[in-house]
Amino acid sequence: MTYGSETTEYATLVLEPPDRLRNSADRLRLVIQLEGVTKHYPRSNRPSVEDMNVFIDKGEFVFFIGPTGAGKSTIIKLLLREEIPDKGKITVGDTDVTRLRRWKTPAYRRSIGCVFQDFRLLPNRTAAENVAFALEVIGKPKSVARRVVPEVLELVGLGGKEHRYPHELSGGEQQRVAVARAFVNRPLLLLADEPTGNLDPDTSIEIMRLLDRISRTGTTILMVTHDSNIVNQMRRRVIEIENGQIVRDQARGVYG
Amino acid sequence: MRAKYVMSEVFLGLWRNISMTVAMIITMAVSLTMLGAGLLLYNQVDVIEEYYQTNLEVVVYLDRDIDQATTDQLQADLEASGYAEQVVFESKDKAYERFKDTFEESEDLVNSVDAEVLPAAFRIKMKDINDAPKLIADFQEREGVYQVTNQRDILQQVFDILGGAQRLTLIVALVQGVAALMLVANTIQVAAYSRRREVAIMKLVGAPNWFVQAPFVLEAVFAGVIGAIFAFATLIAAKFLVIDGQFKDLFSLMPPISMQSILLLLPILTGISALISAVTAWITLRFNIKV
Ligand SMILES: Nc1ncnc2c1ncn2[C@@H]1O[C@H](COP(=O)(O)OP(=O)(O)OP(=O)(O)O)[C@@H](O)[C@H]1O
Ligand SMILES: [Mg+2]
């Protein structure tokens, strides 16, 4: 029904306007829509993302692959509204990110979880406190954190290590904390920019299992990676980017 | 929880950058002390004006060798002039008494002045002190008149001195204030830079702007309040040690600076300082922490 379940190459079809591709009921299920998005950094001689069209459904698990400098992280930044596109429209859920007022950005970001290669944990807070922080900043009462945080840490397999500081945890464990923090608010969308980039293969697979479980709860996951093993094993939708443009969009794809 | 978190961030931030914090507080304290002194002087001019308004006199000093007939004629003319409400004659002896009273603590000065030297005078309470120049013009050149002085002119000199001192304090307050605000901006920049990782993470998680900015703004406000308290303490100390202490005689010529008006400075200085510091910090953050 959706292109996510088909095995054909989709690069040409997906460039068609979305209305011709799907009926309105399907449109409601879209979590990410990039329509003609171009981003040209001021001090760069070519656009990092050029006239890109991407549509991602609720619950999809999508890999973004491509050589270094292709524009993968730029897409993540555009989705987080850390950068504003020069052209085109970005919609995440119900939010038109390109028109989002600056002061509404924090609220928008709370509907997105994100995980990075460098974990990005607060160094002076324990694992539990780092996870609780995501609840704290959105004003959830402490009682909620007391109930939810141990659950989520258990889910990511860190039960018993709640009170360790980031420097007392291994890389894989730190990344689990980061995933727990990204997931604790049950976001619509989880963005992961090379989440296994700093981890050994075994630990990488553990993290992937975790993301897979999260994906099965209905969370849309968009993951940038250079790890061909992971992509080939998971067999999810693969979008390959080169020079800021999509060169392949394949359901149940391989690294290539 | 959030309040506790914010407060611990504030103190940690101030502590991490302690030398800058101290410099900031000192500069603020100096600026605010000067501002406070300037405000007190401003208030003092009003108080003095009110205090003397009803007591101001025009004094007609008489020649030493004046005879009784001329004196009587002068008195009659002064009373008939229409400007005077009351004309009081002060003989040489009385003038000397008054002189002794005024300088009773400076015995040497009193002893060095011969009772004969001080002239007799008419002390004239005016109906309207603004008519004094006319009265002076009329009587200055009269026979037997040595000199006519308007006490208001003397008071004007005091005002000029106070006004000058006030301008000076306000200029120093302004210059120091600018320096203090630059230090605030700098401290906030350094703090924002040293916490850029935390700030980036907070923004990633979707922390509201006020939550990200509050610790920095409160750092500035805290420094501002401490600065104001130091300034207040300095002014209190100045009142007791300088005005009521060492220079008591000098200041006894004018009405005392009331404790009440100094106490009033505490909320004023604290408020001004906290507000300006907060605004400065907030503006600095707008340029340093982009969403
Ligand atoms: N802030 C910036 N200013 C100017 N150019 C930038 C900026 N950020 C990225 N670029 C350029 O945009 C292009 C895409 O960068 P991006 O970080 O999206 O690549 P990537 O696909 O994530 O690469 P990698 O796999 O190495 O992480 C690169 O050519 C890069 O030099
Ligand atoms: Mg990248």
Coordinates of C-alpha atoms and ligand atoms in Angstrom, one line a residue:
Chain A
M1 CA 0.0 0.0 0.0
T2 CA 2.7 2.5 0.9
Y3 CA 6.0 2.5 -0.8
G4 CA 7.5 1.5 2.5
S5 CA 6.3 -2.1 1.9
E6 CA 7.4 -2.3 -1.7
T7 CA 10.7 -3.5 -2.8
T8 CA 11.1 -1.5 -6.0
E9 CA 13.4 1.5 -6.5
Y10 CA 11.4 4.5 -5.7
A11 CA 13.6 7.5 -6.4
T12 CA 11.6 8.6 -9.4
L13 CA 8.2 8.1 -8.1
V14 CA 8.7 9.9 -4.9
L15 CA 9.6 13.1 -6.7
E16 CA 5.9 13.4 -7.8
P17 CA 3.8 15.7 -5.7
P18 CA 2.4 13.7 -2.7
D19 CA -1.2 14.3 -3.6
R20 CA -0.9 12.3 -6.7
L21 CA 0.7 9.5 -4.8
R22 CA -1.7 9.0 -1.9
N23 CA -5.1 9.8 -0.7
S24 CA -5.8 12.1 2.2
A25 CA -6.1 9.3 4.7
D26 CA -2.6 8.3 3.9
R27 CA -1.4 11.9 4.2
L28 CA -2.5 12.0 7.8
R29 CA -0.1 9.2 8.6
L30 CA 2.8 11.1 7.2
V31 CA 5.3 12.1 9.9
I32 CA 7.9 13.8 7.8
Q33 CA 7.4 15.7 4.6
L34 CA 10.3 17.4 2.8
E35 CA 9.0 19.2 -0.2
G36 CA 11.6 20.8 -2.6
V37 CA 13.9 21.5 0.4
T38 CA 17.2 23.3 -0.4
K39 CA 19.8 24.3 2.1
H40 CA 22.8 26.3 1.0
Y41 CA 25.1 27.2 3.9
P42 CA 26.4 30.8 3.5
R43 CA 30.1 29.8 3.3
S44 CA 29.8 26.7 1.2
N45 CA 30.1 26.7 -2.6
R46 CA 27.3 24.3 -3.3
P47 CA 24.0 23.4 -1.6
S48 CA 24.3 20.8 1.1
V49 CA 20.7 19.7 0.4
E50 CA 19.2 20.4 -3.0
D51 CA 15.5 20.2 -4.0
M52 CA 14.9 17.2 -1.8
N53 CA 11.5 15.5 -1.5
V54 CA 11.1 12.9 1.2
F55 CA 7.9 11.5 2.7
I56 CA 8.0 9.2 5.7
D57 CA 5.1 7.5 7.3
K58 CA 4.3 7.0 10.9
G59 CA 6.2 4.0 12.4
E60 CA 8.6 3.7 9.5
F61 CA 12.3 3.0 10.2
V62 CA 14.4 4.8 7.6
F63 CA 18.2 4.6 7.1
F64 CA 19.9 7.6 5.6
I65 CA 23.2 6.6 4.0
G66 CA 25.7 8.2 1.7
P67 CA 29.3 9.4 1.6
T68 CA 30.7 11.9 4.0
G69 CA 29.6 15.4 3.2
A70 CA 26.5 14.2 1.4
G71 CA 24.1 16.2 3.6
K72 CA 22.8 13.6 6.0
S73 CA 23.4 15.6 9.2
T74 CA 22.1 18.7 7.5
I75 CA 18.8 17.0 7.1
I76 CA 18.8 16.1 10.8
K77 CA 19.5 19.8 11.6
L78 CA 16.8 21.0 9.3
L79 CA 14.3 18.6 11.0
L80 CA 15.4 19.9 14.4
R81 CA 15.1 23.4 13.2
E82 CA 18.7 24.1 14.1
E83 CA 18.9 25.2 10.5
I84 CA 16.3 26.8 8.3
P85 CA 16.0 25.7 4.6
D86 CA 16.5 28.3 1.9
K87 CA 13.7 26.9 -0.2
G88 CA 11.0 24.3 0.2
K89 CA 8.7 23.2 3.0
I90 CA 9.4 20.8 5.9
T91 CA 6.4 19.3 7.8
V92 CA 6.8 17.1 10.9
G93 CA 3.6 15.7 12.2
D94 CA 1.2 18.7 12.2
T95 CA 4.0 21.3 12.4
D96 CA 5.2 23.3 9.4
V97 CA 8.8 23.6 10.6
T98 CA 9.7 26.2 8.0
R99 CA 7.0 28.6 9.4
L100 CA 7.6 27.7 13.1
R101 CA 8.1 30.8 15.2
R102 CA 11.4 30.9 17.0
W103 CA 9.8 30.9 20.4
K104 CA 7.8 27.8 19.6
T105 CA 10.9 25.8 18.7
P106 CA 11.5 24.4 22.2
A107 CA 8.0 23.0 22.3
Y108 CA 8.4 21.5 18.8
R109 CA 11.7 19.8 19.8
R110 CA 10.0 18.1 22.7
S111 CA 8.0 16.0 20.2
I112 CA 11.3 14.7 18.8
G113 CA 13.9 12.5 20.4
C114 CA 17.4 12.6 19.2
V115 CA 20.5 10.5 19.6
F116 CA 24.0 11.4 18.4
Q117 CA 27.4 9.8 17.9
D118 CA 28.8 11.7 20.9
F119 CA 25.9 10.7 23.3
R120 CA 25.5 14.3 24.5
L121 CA 24.8 13.6 28.2
L122 CA 25.0 16.2 30.9
P123 CA 28.3 15.2 32.6
N124 CA 27.3 16.3 36.1
R125 CA 24.1 14.3 36.2
T126 CA 23.6 10.6 36.8
A127 CA 22.0 8.3 34.2
A128 CA 18.7 8.6 35.9
E129 CA 19.0 12.4 36.2
N130 CA 19.9 12.7 32.6
V131 CA 16.8 10.9 31.6
A132 CA 14.7 12.8 34.1
F133 CA 16.1 16.1 32.7
A134 CA 14.0 15.6 29.5
L135 CA 10.9 15.4 31.7
E136 CA 12.1 18.2 34.0
V137 CA 12.5 20.8 31.2
I138 CA 8.9 20.2 30.0
G139 CA 7.6 20.8 33.5
K140 CA 6.6 17.2 34.4
P141 CA 6.2 16.8 38.1
K142 CA 8.9 14.9 40.0
S143 CA 6.5 12.0 40.8
V144 CA 6.2 11.3 37.0
A145 CA 10.0 11.1 36.7
R146 CA 10.2 8.8 39.7
R147 CA 7.8 6.4 38.1
V148 CA 8.8 6.6 34.4
V149 CA 12.6 6.9 34.6
P150 CA 13.3 3.5 36.2
E151 CA 11.0 1.9 33.6
V152 CA 12.7 3.4 30.7
L153 CA 16.2 2.6 32.1
E154 CA 15.0 -0.9 32.6
L155 CA 13.8 -1.0 29.0
V156 CA 17.2 0.0 27.7
G157 CA 18.9 -2.5 29.9
L158 CA 20.5 -0.2 32.4
G159 CA 18.6 -1.4 35.5
G160 CA 20.9 -1.1 38.5
K161 CA 23.1 1.6 36.9
E162 CA 20.7 4.5 37.4
H163 CA 23.1 6.4 39.7
R164 CA 26.2 6.2 37.7
Y165 CA 27.6 9.3 36.1
P166 CA 28.3 9.3 32.4
H167 CA 32.1 8.9 33.0
E168 CA 31.3 5.8 35.0
L169 CA 29.5 4.2 32.1
S170 CA 30.9 2.5 28.9
G171 CA 30.2 4.1 25.5
G172 CA 27.4 1.6 24.8
E173 CA 25.8 2.3 28.2
Q174 CA 26.0 6.0 27.7
Q175 CA 24.3 5.6 24.4
R176 CA 21.6 3.6 26.1
V177 CA 21.1 6.5 28.5
A178 CA 20.8 8.8 25.5
V179 CA 18.3 6.5 23.8
A180 CA 16.3 6.4 27.1
R181 CA 16.3 10.2 27.3
A182 CA 15.2 10.5 23.7
F183 CA 12.4 8.0 24.2
V184 CA 11.1 8.9 27.7
N185 CA 8.7 11.5 26.3
R186 CA 7.3 8.9 23.8
P187 CA 8.2 11.2 20.9
L188 CA 6.5 11.0 17.5
L189 CA 9.9 10.9 15.8
L190 CA 13.3 9.7 16.8
L191 CA 16.3 11.1 15.0
A192 CA 19.6 9.3 15.3
D193 CA 22.8 10.7 13.7
E194 CA 25.3 7.8 13.5
P195 CA 24.3 6.5 17.0
T196 CA 26.6 3.5 16.6
G197 CA 29.5 5.6 15.2
N198 CA 31.5 5.3 18.4
L199 CA 30.6 1.7 19.3
D200 CA 32.0 -1.7 18.6
P201 CA 30.0 -4.1 16.4
D202 CA 28.4 -6.1 19.3
T203 CA 27.4 -3.0 21.2
S204 CA 26.1 -1.5 17.9
I205 CA 23.8 -4.4 17.5
E206 CA 22.5 -4.0 21.0
I207 CA 21.6 -0.4 20.4
M208 CA 20.0 -1.4 17.1
R209 CA 17.8 -4.0 18.9
L210 CA 16.8 -1.2 21.2
L211 CA 15.9 1.1 18.4
D212 CA 14.0 -1.7 16.7
R213 CA 11.9 -2.2 19.9
I214 CA 11.2 1.5 20.1
S215 CA 10.2 1.5 16.4
R216 CA 7.7 -1.3 17.1
T217 CA 5.9 1.0 19.6
G218 CA 5.0 3.2 16.6
T219 CA 7.7 5.7 16.9
T220 CA 9.1 6.8 13.5
I221 CA 12.9 6.4 13.4
L222 CA 15.2 8.2 11.0
M223 CA 18.8 7.0 11.4
V224 CA 21.9 8.2 9.7
T225 CA 24.6 5.5 9.4
H226 CA 27.8 4.4 7.7
D227 CA 27.5 0.9 9.1
S228 CA 26.7 -1.5 6.1
N229 CA 26.2 -4.5 8.4
I230 CA 23.5 -2.9 10.3
V231 CA 21.7 -1.7 7.2
N232 CA 22.0 -5.1 5.5
Q233 CA 20.8 -7.0 8.6
M234 CA 17.8 -4.8 9.4
R235 CA 16.4 -4.6 5.8
R236 CA 14.5 -1.4 6.3
R237 CA 13.8 1.5 4.0
V238 CA 17.1 3.0 2.8
I239 CA 17.5 6.5 1.4
E240 CA 20.9 7.1 -0.2
I241 CA 22.1 10.6 -0.6
E242 CA 24.9 12.0 -2.7
N243 CA 25.8 15.7 -3.0
G244 CA 22.6 16.7 -1.3
Q245 CA 20.3 14.7 -3.5
I246 CA 18.5 11.4 -3.2
V247 CA 20.0 8.8 -5.5
R248 CA 18.1 5.8 -4.1
D249 CA 15.0 5.3 -2.0
Q250 CA 14.5 1.6 -1.5
A251 CA 12.1 -0.2 0.8
R252 CA 13.7 -3.2 2.6
G253 CA 17.0 -2.0 1.1
V254 CA 20.6 -2.9 1.5
Y255 CA 23.7 -0.7 2.0
G256 CA 24.4 -1.0 -1.7
Chain B
M1 CA 13.0 21.0 41.7
R2 CA 13.4 23.4 38.8
A3 CA 13.9 26.3 41.2
K4 CA 16.5 24.3 43.1
Y5 CA 18.3 23.4 39.9
V6 CA 18.3 27.0 38.7
M7 CA 19.7 28.3 42.0
S8 CA 22.5 25.7 42.2
E9 CA 23.4 26.6 38.6
V10 CA 23.6 30.2 39.6
F11 CA 25.9 29.8 42.5
L12 CA 28.1 27.3 40.5
G13 CA 28.3 29.7 37.7
L14 CA 29.3 32.6 39.9
W15 CA 31.8 30.5 41.8
R16 CA 33.4 29.0 38.6
N17 CA 34.2 32.5 37.5
I18 CA 34.9 34.0 40.9
S19 CA 37.4 36.7 39.9
M20 CA 35.1 38.1 37.3
T21 CA 32.2 37.9 39.8
V22 CA 34.2 39.9 42.4
A23 CA 35.2 42.5 39.8
M24 CA 31.6 42.8 38.7
I25 CA 30.3 43.3 42.2
I26 CA 33.0 45.8 43.2
T27 CA 32.4 47.9 40.1
M28 CA 28.7 47.8 40.6
A29 CA 29.1 48.7 44.3
V30 CA 31.2 51.8 43.4
S31 CA 28.8 52.9 40.7
L32 CA 25.8 52.4 43.0
T33 CA 27.4 54.2 45.9
M34 CA 28.0 57.2 43.6
L35 CA 24.5 57.0 42.3
G36 CA 23.2 56.9 45.9
A37 CA 25.4 59.8 47.0
G38 CA 24.1 61.8 43.9
L39 CA 20.5 61.0 44.9
L40 CA 21.2 62.1 48.5
L41 CA 22.7 65.4 47.3
Y42 CA 19.7 65.9 45.0
N43 CA 17.4 65.4 48.0
Q44 CA 19.6 67.6 50.2
V45 CA 19.2 70.6 47.9
D46 CA 15.5 70.3 48.3
V47 CA 15.7 70.0 52.0
I48 CA 18.1 73.0 52.4
E49 CA 15.9 75.1 50.2
E50 CA 12.9 74.3 52.3
Y51 CA 14.8 74.8 55.5
Y52 CA 16.0 78.3 54.6
Q53 CA 13.1 79.5 52.6
T54 CA 11.3 81.0 55.5
N55 CA 14.5 82.2 57.3
L56 CA 16.2 84.1 54.5
E57 CA 17.0 87.7 55.2
V58 CA 18.6 90.7 53.5
V59 CA 21.2 92.2 55.8
V60 CA 22.1 95.9 55.5
Y61 CA 25.5 96.4 57.2
L62 CA 26.2 99.9 58.4
D63 CA 29.3 102.0 58.4
R64 CA 31.2 101.9 61.6
D65 CA 31.1 105.6 62.2
I66 CA 27.4 106.1 61.4
D67 CA 25.5 108.5 63.6
Q68 CA 22.1 107.9 65.2
A69 CA 20.1 110.2 63.0
T70 CA 21.2 108.5 59.8
T71 CA 20.5 105.1 61.4
D72 CA 17.0 106.1 62.3
Q73 CA 16.4 107.6 58.9
L74 CA 17.5 104.4 57.3
Q75 CA 15.3 102.3 59.5
A76 CA 12.3 104.5 58.7
D77 CA 13.0 104.3 55.0
L78 CA 13.5 100.6 55.0
E79 CA 10.1 100.1 56.8
A80 CA 8.5 102.5 54.3
S81 CA 10.0 100.8 51.3
G82 CA 7.1 98.3 51.1
Y83 CA 9.4 95.3 50.6
A84 CA 10.2 94.6 54.2
E85 CA 7.9 92.7 56.5
Q86 CA 10.1 93.2 59.6
V87 CA 13.2 95.3 60.1
V88 CA 15.4 94.4 63.1
F89 CA 18.3 96.5 64.2
E90 CA 21.3 94.6 65.4
S91 CA 23.9 96.6 67.3
K92 CA 27.6 96.0 67.2
D93 CA 27.4 94.2 70.6
K94 CA 24.6 91.9 69.4
A95 CA 26.5 91.2 66.2
Y96 CA 29.5 90.1 68.4
E97 CA 27.3 87.9 70.5
R98 CA 25.9 86.2 67.5
F99 CA 29.4 85.7 66.1
K100 CA 30.5 84.2 69.4
D101 CA 27.5 81.8 69.3
T102 CA 28.1 80.7 65.8
F103 CA 31.8 79.9 66.4
E104 CA 31.7 79.0 70.1
E105 CA 33.7 75.9 69.4
S106 CA 36.5 77.8 67.7
E107 CA 37.8 79.9 70.6
D108 CA 40.9 81.0 68.7
L109 CA 38.8 82.5 66.0
V110 CA 36.6 84.3 68.5
N111 CA 39.5 85.7 70.4
S112 CA 41.2 86.9 67.3
V113 CA 38.2 89.1 66.4
D114 CA 37.8 92.4 68.1
A115 CA 34.3 93.2 69.1
E116 CA 34.6 96.6 67.5
V117 CA 35.3 95.1 64.1
L118 CA 31.8 93.7 63.5
P119 CA 29.4 96.2 62.0
A120 CA 25.9 97.0 63.2
A121 CA 23.2 95.9 60.8
F122 CA 19.6 95.9 59.9
R123 CA 18.3 92.4 59.4
I124 CA 15.3 92.5 57.1
K125 CA 12.7 89.8 56.7
M126 CA 11.3 90.3 53.2
K127 CA 7.7 90.1 52.2
D128 CA 8.9 88.4 49.1
I129 CA 12.6 87.4 48.9
N130 CA 12.4 87.9 45.1
D131 CA 12.2 91.6 45.7
A132 CA 15.6 91.6 47.4
P133 CA 17.6 92.9 44.3
K134 CA 15.3 96.0 44.2
L135 CA 15.7 96.7 47.8
I136 CA 19.5 96.3 47.5
A137 CA 19.6 98.6 44.5
D138 CA 17.7 101.2 46.4
F139 CA 19.8 101.1 49.6
Q140 CA 23.3 100.1 48.5
E141 CA 24.5 103.6 47.7
R142 CA 22.9 105.3 50.7
E143 CA 25.0 107.2 53.1
G144 CA 25.9 105.2 56.1
V145 CA 25.4 101.8 54.4
Y146 CA 28.6 99.7 54.2
Q147 CA 27.2 96.7 52.3
V148 CA 23.9 95.0 51.6
T149 CA 23.9 91.2 51.3
N150 CA 21.2 88.8 50.2
Q151 CA 21.5 85.6 52.1
R152 CA 20.0 83.9 49.2
D153 CA 23.0 84.7 47.1
I154 CA 25.2 83.0 49.7
L155 CA 22.8 80.0 49.7
Q156 CA 23.1 80.0 45.9
Q157 CA 26.8 79.3 46.3
V158 CA 26.1 76.4 48.6
F159 CA 23.7 75.1 46.0
D160 CA 26.3 75.5 43.3
I161 CA 28.8 73.5 45.2
L162 CA 26.2 70.8 46.0
G163 CA 25.1 70.8 42.4
G164 CA 28.7 70.4 41.2
A165 CA 29.3 67.6 43.7
Q166 CA 26.1 66.0 42.5
R167 CA 27.1 66.2 38.9
L168 CA 30.5 64.7 39.7
T169 CA 29.0 61.7 41.6
L170 CA 26.5 61.1 38.8
I171 CA 29.3 61.2 36.2
V172 CA 31.4 58.7 38.2
A173 CA 28.2 56.6 38.7
L174 CA 27.6 56.6 35.0
V175 CA 31.2 55.7 34.0
Q176 CA 31.4 53.0 36.6
G177 CA 28.0 51.9 35.6
V178 CA 29.0 51.4 32.0
A179 CA 32.1 49.5 33.2
A180 CA 29.9 47.3 35.4
L181 CA 27.5 46.5 32.6
M182 CA 30.4 45.6 30.3
L183 CA 31.6 43.3 33.0
V184 CA 28.2 41.8 33.3
A185 CA 28.0 41.2 29.6
N186 CA 31.5 39.7 29.7
T187 CA 30.7 37.4 32.6
I188 CA 27.6 36.2 31.0
Q189 CA 29.4 35.5 27.8
V190 CA 32.1 33.5 29.6
A191 CA 29.5 31.6 31.6
A192 CA 27.5 30.9 28.4
Y193 CA 30.6 29.7 26.7
S194 CA 31.8 27.5 29.5
R195 CA 28.3 25.9 29.7
R196 CA 27.8 25.7 25.9
R197 CA 27.6 21.9 26.0
E198 CA 24.9 21.9 28.7
V199 CA 23.0 24.7 26.9
A200 CA 23.1 22.8 23.6
I201 CA 21.8 19.7 25.3
M202 CA 19.1 21.6 27.0
K203 CA 17.9 23.1 23.8
L204 CA 18.1 19.8 22.1
V205 CA 15.7 18.3 24.7
G206 CA 13.4 21.2 24.1
A207 CA 14.0 23.2 27.3
P208 CA 12.1 26.5 27.1
N209 CA 14.2 29.6 26.5
W210 CA 13.6 31.0 30.0
F211 CA 14.8 27.8 31.5
V212 CA 18.1 27.9 29.5
Q213 CA 18.5 31.6 30.2
A214 CA 17.3 31.9 33.8
P215 CA 20.6 30.8 35.5
F216 CA 22.6 33.3 33.6
V217 CA 20.2 36.2 34.1
L218 CA 19.9 35.3 37.8
E219 CA 23.7 35.3 38.1
A220 CA 23.7 38.9 36.9
V221 CA 20.8 39.8 39.2
F222 CA 22.5 38.2 42.1
A223 CA 25.7 40.2 41.5
G224 CA 23.6 43.3 41.1
V225 CA 21.8 42.8 44.4
I226 CA 25.1 42.1 46.3
G227 CA 26.6 45.2 44.6
A228 CA 23.6 47.3 45.8
I229 CA 23.9 46.0 49.3
F230 CA 27.6 46.9 49.5
A231 CA 26.8 50.3 48.1
F232 CA 24.1 50.7 50.8
A233 CA 26.5 49.7 53.5
T234 CA 29.1 52.1 52.2
L235 CA 26.6 55.0 52.4
I236 CA 25.5 54.1 55.9
A237 CA 29.1 53.9 56.9
A238 CA 29.7 57.3 55.3
K239 CA 26.9 58.8 57.2
F240 CA 28.2 57.6 60.6
L241 CA 31.9 58.0 60.0
V242 CA 32.1 61.1 57.8
I243 CA 28.9 63.2 58.1
D244 CA 28.2 62.5 61.8
G245 CA 31.8 61.8 62.6
Q246 CA 34.9 63.5 61.4
F247 CA 33.3 66.3 59.4
K248 CA 30.4 66.9 61.8
D249 CA 31.1 70.7 62.1
L250 CA 31.1 71.2 58.4
F251 CA 27.8 69.4 57.9
S252 CA 26.2 71.0 60.9
L253 CA 25.8 74.2 58.9
M254 CA 23.1 72.4 56.9
P255 CA 20.2 70.2 57.9
P256 CA 21.4 66.7 58.6
I257 CA 21.0 64.0 56.0
S258 CA 18.2 61.9 57.4
M259 CA 18.6 58.2 58.1
Q260 CA 15.3 57.7 56.5
S261 CA 16.4 59.0 53.1
I262 CA 19.4 56.7 53.2
L263 CA 17.2 53.7 54.1
L264 CA 15.0 54.6 51.2
L265 CA 18.1 54.1 48.9
L266 CA 18.2 50.4 49.7
P267 CA 15.2 49.4 47.7
I268 CA 15.9 52.0 45.0
L269 CA 19.5 50.9 44.4
T270 CA 18.7 47.2 44.6
G271 CA 15.8 47.6 42.2
I272 CA 17.8 49.7 39.7
S273 CA 20.8 47.4 39.9
A274 CA 18.8 44.1 39.6
L275 CA 16.8 45.4 36.7
I276 CA 19.6 46.8 34.7
S277 CA 21.8 43.7 35.3
A278 CA 19.0 41.4 34.2
V279 CA 18.3 43.4 31.1
T280 CA 22.0 43.5 30.2
A281 CA 22.4 39.7 30.8
W282 CA 19.3 39.0 28.7
I283 CA 20.4 41.1 25.8
T284 CA 23.9 39.5 25.9
L285 CA 22.2 36.0 25.9
R286 CA 20.1 36.9 22.8
F287 CA 23.4 37.4 21.0
N288 CA 25.2 34.4 22.5
I289 CA 22.6 31.6 22.8
K290 CA 20.8 31.2 19.5
V291 CA 17.8 28.9 19.5
Ligands
LIG1 N1 27.7 25.1 9.1 C1 28.1 24.9 7.9 N2 28.6 25.8 7.1 C2 29.0 25.6 5.9 N3 29.0 24.4 5.3 C3 28.5 23.3 6.0 C4 28.1 23.5 7.4 N4 27.7 22.3 7.9 C5 27.9 21.5 6.9 N5 28.4 22.0 5.8 C6 28.7 21.4 4.5 O1 27.5 20.8 4.1 C7 27.8 19.5 3.5 C8 27.0 18.4 4.1 O2 27.4 18.3 5.5 P1 26.8 17.2 6.4 O3 27.3 17.5 7.8 O4 25.3 17.3 6.2 O5 27.4 15.9 5.8 P2 27.1 14.4 6.3 O6 26.4 13.8 5.2 O7 26.5 14.4 7.6 O8 28.6 13.9 6.4 P3 29.2 12.8 7.4 O9 28.8 11.5 6.9 O10 30.7 13.0 7.3 O11 28.7 13.1 8.7 C9 29.3 19.3 3.6 O12 29.9 19.6 2.4 C10 29.7 20.3 4.7 O13 31.0 20.8 4.4
MG2 MG 27.1 13.8 9.6

